[in-house]
Amino acid sequence: MSDDDTVNVIKPPDTLSAKVSKGGPGAVDLAAIERAESVIASMADSYLDWVEEDLVKISKAQAELKANRDNAAALLDKVFQVAHDMKGQGGSFGYDLMTILGNDLCRFIEGKETVSDVDLEVIDLYIGTMQIVISKRMSGDGGAEGNKVLTGLAAVVAKITGKG
Amino acid sequence: MVDYNLERLNFLIVDDNKHMRALVTSILHALGAKNCIDAGDGADAFKELRHFPADIIICDWNMDPLDGLDFTRLVRTGNDSPNPFVPIIMLTGHTEMNRVVEARDAGVHEFLAKPISAKGLYSRIRSIIERPRPFVRAGMYFGPDRRRRDNPSYMGGERRKANLQADGGGADRELSQAEVEALFS
Protein backbone atom coordinates (compact mmCIF):
# COMPACT_ATOMS: atom_id res chain seq x y z
CA MET A 1 0.00 0.00 0.00
CA SER A 2 1.37 3.41 -0.82
CA ASP A 3 0.56 6.51 1.19
CA ASP A 4 -3.10 5.64 1.54
CA ASP A 5 -4.10 2.93 4.00
CA THR A 6 -7.75 2.92 2.97
CA VAL A 7 -8.95 -0.41 1.60
CA ASN A 8 -12.20 -0.44 -0.31
CA VAL A 9 -13.78 -3.77 -1.09
CA ILE A 10 -16.16 -3.83 -4.04
CA LYS A 11 -18.37 -6.71 -4.97
CA PRO A 12 -18.64 -6.78 -8.76
CA PRO A 13 -21.82 -8.09 -10.35
CA ASP A 14 -21.56 -11.87 -10.83
CA THR A 15 -22.44 -11.96 -14.50
CA LEU A 16 -20.81 -15.33 -15.15
CA SER A 17 -23.05 -17.56 -13.07
CA ALA A 18 -26.10 -16.26 -14.93
CA LYS A 19 -24.54 -17.32 -18.22
CA VAL A 20 -23.09 -20.67 -17.19
CA SER A 21 -25.22 -23.73 -16.58
CA LYS A 22 -24.18 -27.00 -15.02
CA GLY A 23 -24.41 -30.31 -16.82
CA GLY A 24 -26.56 -31.18 -19.79
CA PRO A 25 -25.58 -31.41 -23.43
CA GLY A 26 -22.64 -29.22 -24.34
CA ALA A 27 -21.22 -29.09 -20.82
CA VAL A 28 -17.53 -29.78 -20.34
CA ASP A 29 -17.09 -33.40 -19.34
CA LEU A 30 -14.11 -35.71 -19.54
CA ALA A 31 -14.95 -36.50 -23.16
CA ALA A 32 -14.83 -32.78 -24.01
CA ILE A 33 -11.45 -32.44 -22.31
CA GLU A 34 -10.18 -35.42 -24.28
CA ARG A 35 -11.57 -33.92 -27.48
CA ALA A 36 -9.79 -30.66 -26.73
CA GLU A 37 -6.53 -32.48 -26.02
CA SER A 38 -6.87 -34.34 -29.32
CA VAL A 39 -7.39 -31.01 -31.09
CA ILE A 40 -4.01 -29.96 -29.72
CA ALA A 41 -2.47 -33.23 -30.91
CA SER A 42 -3.98 -32.76 -34.37
CA MET A 43 -2.24 -29.40 -34.64
CA ALA A 44 1.17 -30.96 -33.97
CA ASP A 45 1.89 -31.40 -37.70
CA SER A 46 1.26 -27.72 -38.31
CA TYR A 47 3.50 -26.97 -35.34
CA LEU A 48 6.40 -28.55 -37.20
CA ASP A 49 5.94 -25.99 -39.98
CA TRP A 50 5.71 -23.06 -37.55
CA VAL A 51 8.70 -24.16 -35.55
CA GLU A 52 10.81 -24.38 -38.72
CA GLU A 53 9.97 -20.70 -39.23
CA ASP A 54 10.98 -19.97 -35.65
CA LEU A 55 14.25 -21.83 -36.12
CA VAL A 56 15.01 -19.67 -39.15
CA LYS A 57 14.04 -16.57 -37.18
CA ILE A 58 16.25 -17.40 -34.19
CA SER A 59 19.21 -18.30 -36.42
CA LYS A 60 18.85 -14.96 -38.22
CA ALA A 61 18.69 -13.09 -34.91
CA GLN A 62 21.80 -14.93 -33.76
CA ALA A 63 23.62 -14.06 -37.01
CA GLU A 64 22.68 -10.40 -36.50
CA LEU A 65 23.98 -10.59 -32.95
CA LYS A 66 27.31 -11.99 -34.10
CA ALA A 67 27.62 -9.28 -36.74
CA ASN A 68 26.68 -6.42 -34.45
CA ARG A 69 27.84 -6.97 -30.92
CA ASP A 70 27.65 -3.26 -30.13
CA ASN A 71 23.91 -3.64 -30.21
CA ALA A 72 23.98 -6.80 -28.09
CA ALA A 73 21.23 -5.93 -25.61
CA ALA A 74 18.58 -5.39 -28.29
CA LEU A 75 19.69 -8.34 -30.39
CA LEU A 76 19.87 -10.66 -27.39
CA ASP A 77 16.31 -9.65 -26.67
CA LYS A 78 15.37 -10.65 -30.21
CA VAL A 79 16.89 -14.11 -29.67
CA PHE A 80 15.20 -14.28 -26.26
CA GLN A 81 11.74 -13.49 -27.67
CA VAL A 82 11.90 -16.30 -30.23
CA ALA A 83 13.28 -18.75 -27.65
CA HIS A 84 10.49 -17.73 -25.29
CA ASP A 85 7.85 -18.40 -27.96
CA MET A 86 9.41 -21.79 -28.66
CA LYS A 87 9.38 -22.59 -24.97
CA GLY A 88 5.65 -21.89 -24.78
CA GLN A 89 4.74 -23.73 -27.96
CA GLY A 90 6.95 -26.83 -27.75
CA GLY A 91 5.31 -28.65 -24.88
CA SER A 92 1.86 -27.47 -25.95
CA PHE A 93 2.29 -29.52 -29.11
CA GLY A 94 4.03 -32.49 -27.54
CA TYR A 95 7.62 -31.34 -28.05
CA ASP A 96 8.65 -31.09 -24.42
CA LEU A 97 12.36 -30.97 -25.26
CA MET A 98 11.77 -27.70 -27.12
CA THR A 99 10.23 -26.25 -23.98
CA ILE A 100 13.23 -27.37 -21.91
CA LEU A 101 15.74 -26.03 -24.42
CA GLY A 102 13.81 -22.78 -24.99
CA ASN A 103 13.62 -22.22 -21.27
CA ASP A 104 17.31 -22.96 -20.68
CA LEU A 105 18.29 -20.62 -23.50
CA CYS A 106 16.08 -17.85 -22.07
CA ARG A 107 17.66 -18.35 -18.65
CA PHE A 108 21.12 -18.19 -20.21
CA ILE A 109 20.37 -14.95 -22.06
CA GLU A 110 18.34 -13.21 -19.38
CA GLY A 111 20.11 -10.28 -17.78
CA LYS A 112 22.95 -10.18 -20.32
CA GLU A 113 23.71 -6.79 -21.85
CA THR A 114 26.85 -7.86 -23.72
CA VAL A 115 28.04 -11.07 -25.34
CA SER A 116 31.36 -12.87 -25.26
CA ASP A 117 32.63 -15.44 -27.75
CA VAL A 118 31.70 -18.13 -25.26
CA ASP A 119 28.15 -16.77 -24.93
CA LEU A 120 27.73 -16.87 -28.70
CA GLU A 121 29.04 -20.41 -28.77
CA VAL A 122 26.55 -21.48 -26.10
CA ILE A 123 23.65 -19.84 -27.96
CA ASP A 124 24.78 -21.64 -31.14
CA LEU A 125 24.72 -24.91 -29.24
CA TYR A 126 21.18 -24.39 -28.02
CA ILE A 127 19.93 -23.44 -31.47
CA GLY A 128 21.74 -26.40 -33.01
CA THR A 129 20.23 -28.76 -30.46
CA MET A 130 16.76 -27.42 -31.12
CA GLN A 131 17.32 -28.02 -34.82
CA ILE A 132 18.29 -31.63 -34.08
CA VAL A 133 15.18 -32.18 -31.91
CA ILE A 134 12.91 -30.96 -34.71
CA SER A 135 14.69 -32.63 -37.61
CA LYS A 136 14.68 -35.95 -35.75
CA ARG A 137 11.06 -35.40 -34.64
CA MET A 138 11.99 -36.04 -31.03
CA SER A 139 8.57 -35.52 -29.51
CA GLY A 140 7.72 -35.97 -25.83
CA ASP A 141 10.83 -36.28 -23.71
CA GLY A 142 12.66 -37.78 -26.67
CA GLY A 143 13.27 -41.04 -24.82
CA ALA A 144 16.83 -42.27 -24.33
CA GLU A 145 18.05 -40.24 -27.30
CA GLY A 146 16.44 -37.09 -25.90
CA ASN A 147 18.11 -37.70 -22.58
CA LYS A 148 21.44 -38.19 -24.32
CA VAL A 149 21.03 -34.94 -26.25
CA LEU A 150 20.22 -32.93 -23.10
CA THR A 151 23.03 -34.50 -21.07
CA GLY A 152 25.49 -33.97 -23.91
CA LEU A 153 24.47 -30.34 -24.30
CA ALA A 154 24.77 -29.68 -20.56
CA ALA A 155 28.25 -31.22 -20.51
CA VAL A 156 29.48 -29.16 -23.48
CA VAL A 157 27.98 -25.94 -22.10
CA ALA A 158 29.61 -26.61 -18.71
CA LYS A 159 32.93 -27.26 -20.40
CA ILE A 160 33.04 -24.15 -22.57
CA THR A 161 31.72 -21.84 -19.86
CA GLY A 162 34.26 -23.26 -17.42
CA LYS A 163 31.55 -24.44 -15.07
CA GLY A 164 32.12 -28.12 -15.67
CA MET B 1 -15.23 -32.46 -11.97
CA VAL B 2 -18.18 -30.08 -12.30
CA ASP B 3 -19.44 -29.90 -15.86
CA TYR B 4 -20.07 -26.30 -16.85
CA ASN B 5 -21.60 -25.26 -20.12
CA LEU B 6 -19.45 -22.49 -21.58
CA GLU B 7 -21.41 -21.83 -24.76
CA ARG B 8 -22.86 -18.49 -23.65
CA LEU B 9 -19.55 -17.07 -22.46
CA ASN B 10 -17.61 -14.54 -24.53
CA PHE B 11 -13.88 -15.17 -24.64
CA LEU B 12 -11.26 -12.69 -25.80
CA ILE B 13 -7.89 -14.28 -26.61
CA VAL B 14 -4.92 -11.95 -26.73
CA ASP B 15 -1.60 -13.26 -28.03
CA ASP B 16 0.88 -11.86 -30.53
CA ASN B 17 1.52 -15.35 -31.89
CA LYS B 18 -1.19 -16.35 -34.35
CA HIS B 19 -0.52 -20.05 -33.78
CA MET B 20 -1.10 -19.74 -30.06
CA ARG B 21 -4.29 -17.75 -30.72
CA ALA B 22 -5.48 -20.50 -33.05
CA LEU B 23 -4.60 -23.14 -30.48
CA VAL B 24 -6.41 -21.47 -27.58
CA THR B 25 -9.46 -20.78 -29.76
CA SER B 26 -9.55 -24.43 -30.90
CA ILE B 27 -9.33 -25.65 -27.33
CA LEU B 28 -12.16 -23.35 -26.26
CA HIS B 29 -14.33 -24.47 -29.18
CA ALA B 30 -13.69 -28.11 -28.25
CA LEU B 31 -14.81 -27.25 -24.71
CA GLY B 32 -18.07 -25.92 -26.12
CA ALA B 33 -17.38 -22.18 -26.25
CA LYS B 34 -19.04 -20.48 -29.21
CA ASN B 35 -18.03 -16.86 -28.92
CA CYS B 36 -14.29 -16.37 -29.16
CA ILE B 37 -12.53 -13.46 -30.72
CA ASP B 38 -8.84 -12.68 -30.69
CA ALA B 39 -6.42 -9.80 -30.80
CA GLY B 40 -2.70 -9.61 -31.51
CA ASP B 41 -1.70 -7.22 -28.75
CA GLY B 42 -3.03 -5.32 -25.75
CA ALA B 43 -3.94 -2.20 -27.68
CA ASP B 44 -6.06 -4.12 -30.20
CA ALA B 45 -7.63 -6.12 -27.40
CA PHE B 46 -8.62 -2.94 -25.58
CA LYS B 47 -10.29 -1.70 -28.77
CA GLU B 48 -12.14 -5.01 -29.14
CA LEU B 49 -13.42 -4.73 -25.58
CA ARG B 50 -15.32 -1.58 -26.53
CA HIS B 51 -17.75 -3.59 -28.65
CA PHE B 52 -17.22 -7.15 -27.47
CA PRO B 53 -18.46 -7.74 -23.92
CA ALA B 54 -15.85 -10.33 -22.93
CA ASP B 55 -16.70 -12.52 -19.95
CA ILE B 56 -13.18 -13.94 -19.69
CA ILE B 57 -9.94 -12.70 -21.23
CA ILE B 58 -7.04 -15.06 -21.88
CA CYS B 59 -3.95 -12.99 -22.31
CA ASP B 60 -0.30 -13.55 -23.20
CA TRP B 61 2.43 -11.49 -21.50
CA ASN B 62 4.98 -10.62 -24.23
CA MET B 63 3.35 -8.41 -26.83
CA ASP B 64 4.06 -5.16 -28.62
CA PRO B 65 3.21 -2.32 -28.30
CA LEU B 66 1.07 -3.01 -25.23
CA ASP B 67 2.04 -6.14 -23.30
CA GLY B 68 -0.23 -8.29 -21.19
CA LEU B 69 0.69 -6.58 -17.95
CA ASP B 70 0.04 -3.06 -19.23
CA PHE B 71 -3.16 -4.29 -20.85
CA THR B 72 -4.33 -5.71 -17.51
CA ARG B 73 -3.56 -2.42 -15.76
CA LEU B 74 -5.38 -0.50 -18.49
CA VAL B 75 -8.46 -2.72 -18.16
CA ARG B 76 -8.44 -2.39 -14.37
CA THR B 77 -7.68 1.29 -13.98
CA GLY B 78 -8.10 3.02 -17.36
CA ASN B 79 -10.63 5.85 -17.27
CA ASP B 80 -12.24 4.55 -20.42
CA SER B 81 -12.12 0.85 -19.49
CA PRO B 82 -15.32 -0.85 -20.66
CA ASN B 83 -15.18 -3.45 -17.85
CA PRO B 84 -12.63 -3.07 -15.04
CA PHE B 85 -13.90 -6.27 -13.38
CA VAL B 86 -13.51 -8.68 -16.28
CA PRO B 87 -11.64 -11.84 -15.23
CA ILE B 88 -8.21 -12.14 -16.86
CA ILE B 89 -6.19 -15.34 -17.18
CA MET B 90 -2.52 -14.67 -17.87
CA LEU B 91 -1.22 -17.44 -20.14
CA THR B 92 2.53 -17.17 -20.40
CA GLY B 93 5.86 -18.92 -20.49
CA HIS B 94 7.10 -16.57 -17.77
CA THR B 95 6.95 -18.69 -14.65
CA GLU B 96 9.63 -17.04 -12.53
CA MET B 97 8.37 -16.09 -9.08
CA ASN B 98 8.89 -12.34 -9.51
CA ARG B 99 6.96 -12.42 -12.80
CA VAL B 100 4.06 -14.35 -11.30
CA VAL B 101 3.86 -11.90 -8.40
CA GLU B 102 4.01 -8.99 -10.85
CA ALA B 103 1.10 -10.41 -12.85
CA ARG B 104 -0.94 -10.96 -9.70
CA ASP B 105 -0.22 -7.41 -8.58
CA ALA B 106 -1.29 -6.01 -11.95
CA GLY B 107 -4.72 -7.51 -11.30
CA VAL B 108 -4.93 -10.82 -13.14
CA HIS B 109 -7.33 -13.41 -11.73
CA GLU B 110 -5.50 -16.57 -12.75
CA PHE B 111 -2.09 -17.51 -14.03
CA LEU B 112 -1.55 -20.42 -16.39
CA ALA B 113 1.93 -21.47 -17.44
CA LYS B 114 2.65 -22.40 -21.04
CA PRO B 115 2.86 -25.08 -22.39
CA ILE B 116 -0.92 -25.10 -22.39
CA SER B 117 -3.18 -28.10 -21.89
CA ALA B 118 -6.97 -28.30 -22.22
CA LYS B 119 -7.25 -29.56 -18.66
CA GLY B 120 -5.13 -26.70 -17.32
CA LEU B 121 -7.13 -24.06 -19.18
CA TYR B 122 -10.49 -25.49 -18.10
CA SER B 123 -9.37 -25.66 -14.48
CA ARG B 124 -8.56 -21.91 -14.52
CA ILE B 125 -11.93 -21.11 -16.17
CA ARG B 126 -13.71 -23.28 -13.60
CA SER B 127 -11.92 -21.51 -10.79
CA ILE B 128 -13.16 -18.15 -12.11
CA ILE B 129 -16.74 -19.44 -12.35
CA GLU B 130 -16.75 -21.08 -8.93
CA ARG B 131 -14.95 -18.39 -6.97
CA PRO B 132 -16.11 -14.94 -8.00
CA ARG B 133 -13.78 -12.59 -6.20
CA PRO B 134 -14.42 -9.26 -4.63
CA PHE B 135 -12.35 -6.38 -5.91
CA VAL B 136 -10.08 -4.31 -3.75
CA ARG B 137 -8.93 -0.75 -4.09
CA ALA B 138 -5.94 -0.29 -1.82
CA GLY B 139 -3.33 2.36 -2.49
CA MET B 140 -2.10 1.88 -6.04
CA TYR B 141 -3.77 -1.51 -6.39
CA PHE B 142 -7.12 -2.12 -8.01
CA GLY B 143 -8.02 -5.67 -8.86
CA PRO B 144 -9.35 -8.96 -7.56
CA ASP B 145 -8.80 -9.63 -3.87
CA ARG B 146 -5.43 -11.34 -3.75
CA ARG B 147 -6.43 -13.23 -0.64
CA ARG B 148 -8.81 -15.49 -2.50
CA ARG B 149 -9.21 -18.28 0.01
CA ASP B 150 -11.49 -17.42 2.87
CA ASN B 151 -10.69 -20.11 5.39
CA PRO B 152 -11.59 -19.17 8.99
CA SER B 153 -9.90 -22.28 10.33
CA TYR B 154 -6.57 -21.38 8.75
CA MET B 155 -4.10 -20.98 11.60
CA GLY B 156 -0.88 -20.56 9.68
CA GLY B 157 1.11 -17.46 8.95
CA GLU B 158 0.73 -15.04 6.10
CA ARG B 159 0.74 -17.46 3.23
CA ARG B 160 1.93 -15.28 0.39
CA LYS B 161 4.80 -13.80 2.34
CA ALA B 162 5.80 -17.31 3.40
CA ASN B 163 5.64 -18.46 -0.18
CA LEU B 164 7.84 -15.66 -1.36
CA GLN B 165 10.48 -16.62 1.14
CA ALA B 166 10.08 -20.35 0.72
CA ASP B 167 12.87 -22.66 -0.33
CA GLY B 168 15.43 -19.90 -0.25
CA GLY B 169 14.95 -19.53 -4.01
CA GLY B 170 15.61 -16.23 -5.73
CA ALA B 171 12.98 -14.01 -7.29
CA ASP B 172 13.77 -15.51 -10.66
CA ARG B 173 13.19 -19.07 -9.49
CA GLU B 174 10.88 -21.00 -11.82
CA LEU B 175 7.57 -21.96 -10.22
CA SER B 176 5.51 -25.03 -10.89
CA GLN B 177 1.80 -24.56 -11.65
CA ALA B 178 1.01 -25.77 -8.09
CA GLU B 179 3.30 -23.10 -6.62
CA VAL B 180 1.73 -20.49 -8.88
CA GLU B 181 -1.70 -21.46 -7.60
CA ALA B 182 -0.49 -21.20 -4.00
CA LEU B 183 0.65 -17.64 -4.70
CA PHE B 184 -2.78 -16.80 -6.07
CA SER B 185 -4.65 -18.31 -3.12
XYZ file of C-alpha atoms in Angstrom:
349
model
C 0.000 0.000 0.000
C 1.372 3.409 -0.817
C 0.563 6.511 1.187
C -3.097 5.638 1.539
C -4.100 2.933 4.000
C -7.755 2.916 2.966
C -8.950 -0.405 1.598
C -12.200 -0.438 -0.312
C -13.779 -3.768 -1.085
C -16.160 -3.830 -4.041
C -18.374 -6.714 -4.967
C -18.640 -6.778 -8.757
C -21.820 -8.093 -10.355
C -21.560 -11.869 -10.828
C -22.442 -11.963 -14.496
C -20.812 -15.326 -15.148
C -23.049 -17.558 -13.072
C -26.103 -16.262 -14.926
C -24.535 -17.315 -18.224
C -23.092 -20.667 -17.190
C -25.222 -23.732 -16.584
C -24.182 -26.996 -15.017
C -24.412 -30.312 -16.815
C -26.557 -31.180 -19.789
C -25.584 -31.408 -23.427
C -22.639 -29.220 -24.343
C -21.224 -29.087 -20.821
C -17.529 -29.778 -20.338
C -17.086 -33.395 -19.335
C -14.110 -35.715 -19.541
C -14.945 -36.502 -23.157
C -14.830 -32.784 -24.005
C -11.453 -32.442 -22.314
C -10.184 -35.424 -24.283
C -11.571 -33.917 -27.484
C -9.789 -30.663 -26.731
C -6.528 -32.484 -26.016
C -6.865 -34.336 -29.320
C -7.386 -31.005 -31.093
C -4.011 -29.956 -29.723
C -2.466 -33.233 -30.913
C -3.978 -32.761 -34.370
C -2.237 -29.403 -34.643
C 1.174 -30.957 -33.974
C 1.890 -31.403 -37.696
C 1.261 -27.719 -38.312
C 3.497 -26.973 -35.345
C 6.405 -28.549 -37.204
C 5.942 -25.986 -39.982
C 5.714 -23.058 -37.551
C 8.703 -24.165 -35.552
C 10.809 -24.376 -38.716
C 9.966 -20.701 -39.232
C 10.982 -19.966 -35.648
C 14.252 -21.829 -36.118
C 15.015 -19.673 -39.152
C 14.039 -16.570 -37.176
C 16.247 -17.400 -34.193
C 19.208 -18.301 -36.423
C 18.848 -14.961 -38.222
C 18.695 -13.088 -34.907
C 21.800 -14.933 -33.756
C 23.620 -14.065 -37.014
C 22.681 -10.402 -36.504
C 23.978 -10.589 -32.952
C 27.308 -11.994 -34.099
C 27.624 -9.277 -36.738
C 26.680 -6.418 -34.453
C 27.842 -6.974 -30.918
C 27.646 -3.260 -30.131
C 23.913 -3.642 -30.206
C 23.983 -6.801 -28.092
C 21.233 -5.927 -25.614
C 18.579 -5.388 -28.295
C 19.687 -8.343 -30.395
C 19.875 -10.657 -27.395
C 16.312 -9.645 -26.673
C 15.368 -10.654 -30.211
C 16.889 -14.108 -29.667
C 15.198 -14.281 -26.259
C 11.740 -13.488 -27.675
C 11.896 -16.296 -30.227
C 13.277 -18.747 -27.654
C 10.494 -17.729 -25.291
C 7.851 -18.405 -27.962
C 9.413 -21.785 -28.661
C 9.385 -22.586 -24.968
C 5.649 -21.887 -24.778
C 4.735 -23.728 -27.956
C 6.948 -26.832 -27.754
C 5.312 -28.652 -24.882
C 1.860 -27.465 -25.945
C 2.291 -29.520 -29.106
C 4.034 -32.490 -27.544
C 7.615 -31.337 -28.053
C 8.652 -31.094 -24.422
C 12.358 -30.972 -25.260
C 11.774 -27.701 -27.118
C 10.234 -26.254 -23.978
C 13.227 -27.369 -21.910
C 15.738 -26.025 -24.422
C 13.811 -22.779 -24.992
C 13.616 -22.223 -21.267
C 17.310 -22.960 -20.682
C 18.290 -20.624 -23.498
C 16.078 -17.854 -22.075
C 17.656 -18.350 -18.645
C 21.119 -18.190 -20.207
C 20.370 -14.951 -22.064
C 18.339 -13.208 -19.379
C 20.111 -10.281 -17.782
C 22.948 -10.177 -20.319
C 23.713 -6.787 -21.848
C 26.849 -7.862 -23.715
C 28.038 -11.069 -25.338
C 31.358 -12.866 -25.263
C 32.629 -15.440 -27.747
C 31.700 -18.132 -25.256
C 28.153 -16.767 -24.928
C 27.735 -16.870 -28.695
C 29.039 -20.409 -28.771
C 26.548 -21.480 -26.100
C 23.646 -19.844 -27.957
C 24.778 -21.644 -31.136
C 24.721 -24.913 -29.238
C 21.179 -24.392 -28.018
C 19.932 -23.440 -31.473
C 21.740 -26.405 -33.007
C 20.228 -28.761 -30.456
C 16.756 -27.415 -31.120
C 17.315 -28.024 -34.822
C 18.286 -31.628 -34.083
C 15.181 -32.176 -31.912
C 12.913 -30.961 -34.709
C 14.693 -32.633 -37.607
C 14.679 -35.950 -35.745
C 11.057 -35.400 -34.642
C 11.987 -36.038 -31.031
C 8.567 -35.518 -29.507
C 7.722 -35.967 -25.830
C 10.827 -36.279 -23.705
C 12.662 -37.780 -26.670
C 13.273 -41.040 -24.816
C 16.827 -42.273 -24.334
C 18.049 -40.239 -27.298
C 16.442 -37.091 -25.901
C 18.112 -37.696 -22.578
C 21.442 -38.188 -24.320
C 21.030 -34.939 -26.246
C 20.222 -32.934 -23.097
C 23.026 -34.503 -21.074
C 25.495 -33.973 -23.906
C 24.467 -30.344 -24.296
C 24.770 -29.676 -20.563
C 28.254 -31.220 -20.512
C 29.482 -29.159 -23.477
C 27.977 -25.937 -22.099
C 29.608 -26.606 -18.715
C 32.933 -27.259 -20.400
C 33.044 -24.154 -22.571
C 31.717 -21.845 -19.857
C 34.262 -23.255 -17.424
C 31.554 -24.444 -15.069
C 32.118 -28.119 -15.666
C -15.231 -32.460 -11.971
C -18.178 -30.075 -12.298
C -19.440 -29.903 -15.862
C -20.073 -26.298 -16.854
C -21.596 -25.257 -20.115
C -19.449 -22.492 -21.582
C -21.409 -21.827 -24.763
C -22.858 -18.489 -23.652
C -19.550 -17.066 -22.461
C -17.613 -14.537 -24.528
C -13.875 -15.174 -24.643
C -11.262 -12.691 -25.797
C -7.894 -14.279 -26.613
C -4.915 -11.949 -26.730
C -1.598 -13.257 -28.034
C 0.879 -11.861 -30.530
C 1.525 -15.347 -31.886
C -1.189 -16.348 -34.346
C -0.522 -20.047 -33.782
C -1.099 -19.739 -30.060
C -4.293 -17.748 -30.719
C -5.481 -20.499 -33.048
C -4.597 -23.143 -30.483
C -6.414 -21.468 -27.583
C -9.457 -20.780 -29.763
C -9.546 -24.426 -30.898
C -9.335 -25.655 -27.328
C -12.163 -23.348 -26.257
C -14.330 -24.474 -29.180
C -13.693 -28.110 -28.252
C -14.806 -27.248 -24.714
C -18.073 -25.918 -26.115
C -17.381 -22.185 -26.251
C -19.041 -20.482 -29.212
C -18.033 -16.858 -28.918
C -14.294 -16.373 -29.158
C -12.533 -13.459 -30.720
C -8.842 -12.685 -30.690
C -6.417 -9.803 -30.798
C -2.695 -9.608 -31.513
C -1.704 -7.217 -28.748
C -3.026 -5.322 -25.746
C -3.938 -2.195 -27.679
C -6.060 -4.119 -30.203
C -7.631 -6.117 -27.397
C -8.619 -2.940 -25.581
C -10.290 -1.698 -28.770
C -12.140 -5.011 -29.137
C -13.425 -4.727 -25.583
C -15.322 -1.585 -26.532
C -17.748 -3.586 -28.648
C -17.219 -7.148 -27.469
C -18.456 -7.743 -23.915
C -15.852 -10.333 -22.930
C -16.697 -12.519 -19.950
C -13.184 -13.938 -19.688
C -9.936 -12.695 -21.226
C -7.041 -15.060 -21.875
C -3.948 -12.987 -22.310
C -0.300 -13.549 -23.195
C 2.430 -11.493 -21.504
C 4.983 -10.619 -24.229
C 3.355 -8.408 -26.825
C 4.064 -5.155 -28.615
C 3.210 -2.317 -28.299
C 1.070 -3.012 -25.226
C 2.039 -6.141 -23.301
C -0.235 -8.289 -21.188
C 0.691 -6.584 -17.948
C 0.037 -3.056 -19.233
C -3.159 -4.286 -20.854
C -4.331 -5.707 -17.514
C -3.565 -2.424 -15.757
C -5.383 -0.504 -18.487
C -8.460 -2.719 -18.160
C -8.439 -2.390 -14.371
C -7.678 1.294 -13.983
C -8.101 3.018 -17.356
C -10.633 5.850 -17.270
C -12.239 4.545 -20.417
C -12.117 0.848 -19.493
C -15.323 -0.847 -20.660
C -15.180 -3.445 -17.854
C -12.629 -3.071 -15.040
C -13.898 -6.269 -13.383
C -13.508 -8.682 -16.284
C -11.636 -11.836 -15.232
C -8.206 -12.144 -16.860
C -6.195 -15.336 -17.184
C -2.517 -14.670 -17.867
C -1.217 -17.435 -20.141
C 2.533 -17.172 -20.402
C 5.861 -18.924 -20.492
C 7.105 -16.567 -17.765
C 6.955 -18.687 -14.651
C 9.627 -17.039 -12.526
C 8.373 -16.088 -9.081
C 8.895 -12.341 -9.513
C 6.957 -12.420 -12.801
C 4.061 -14.350 -11.295
C 3.857 -11.896 -8.403
C 4.009 -8.987 -10.850
C 1.102 -10.415 -12.851
C -0.935 -10.958 -9.695
C -0.217 -7.411 -8.581
C -1.286 -6.008 -11.951
C -4.721 -7.514 -11.300
C -4.935 -10.820 -13.142
C -7.328 -13.411 -11.734
C -5.498 -16.567 -12.755
C -2.090 -17.507 -14.027
C -1.545 -20.415 -16.391
C 1.927 -21.470 -17.442
C 2.653 -22.401 -21.045
C 2.862 -25.077 -22.392
C -0.920 -25.096 -22.391
C -3.185 -28.097 -21.886
C -6.967 -28.297 -22.221
C -7.247 -29.565 -18.657
C -5.130 -26.699 -17.324
C -7.128 -24.058 -19.176
C -10.488 -25.486 -18.103
C -9.372 -25.657 -14.478
C -8.560 -21.906 -14.519
C -11.929 -21.110 -16.171
C -13.709 -23.278 -13.602
C -11.921 -21.510 -10.795
C -13.158 -18.145 -12.115
C -16.737 -19.439 -12.350
C -16.750 -21.079 -8.928
C -14.947 -18.394 -6.969
C -16.115 -14.938 -7.998
C -13.777 -12.590 -6.205
C -14.422 -9.259 -4.628
C -12.345 -6.379 -5.908
C -10.078 -4.310 -3.755
C -8.925 -0.749 -4.092
C -5.937 -0.295 -1.822
C -3.330 2.359 -2.493
C -2.101 1.885 -6.041
C -3.770 -1.512 -6.393
C -7.116 -2.122 -8.006
C -8.024 -5.669 -8.864
C -9.351 -8.960 -7.563
C -8.801 -9.633 -3.869
C -5.432 -11.339 -3.746
C -6.430 -13.234 -0.640
C -8.813 -15.490 -2.498
C -9.208 -18.281 0.007
C -11.495 -17.417 2.874
C -10.690 -20.105 5.395
C -11.585 -19.174 8.988
C -9.899 -22.284 10.335
C -6.570 -21.385 8.751
C -4.101 -20.982 11.605
C -0.876 -20.557 9.676
C 1.108 -17.460 8.946
C 0.725 -15.043 6.103
C 0.743 -17.462 3.231
C 1.927 -15.282 0.391
C 4.800 -13.802 2.344
C 5.798 -17.306 3.403
C 5.637 -18.464 -0.185
C 7.845 -15.657 -1.358
C 10.479 -16.623 1.138
C 10.084 -20.348 0.720
C 12.871 -22.657 -0.330
C 15.427 -19.903 -0.247
C 14.948 -19.529 -4.014
C 15.606 -16.225 -5.731
C 12.981 -14.005 -7.289
C 13.770 -15.512 -10.663
C 13.193 -19.071 -9.487
C 10.876 -20.996 -11.822
C 7.574 -21.956 -10.223
C 5.507 -25.032 -10.893
C 1.799 -24.556 -11.647
C 1.012 -25.765 -8.086
C 3.296 -23.098 -6.619
C 1.727 -20.488 -8.883
C -1.698 -21.462 -7.600
C -0.489 -21.196 -4.001
C 0.649 -17.636 -4.699
C -2.780 -16.805 -6.065
C -4.653 -18.309 -3.121
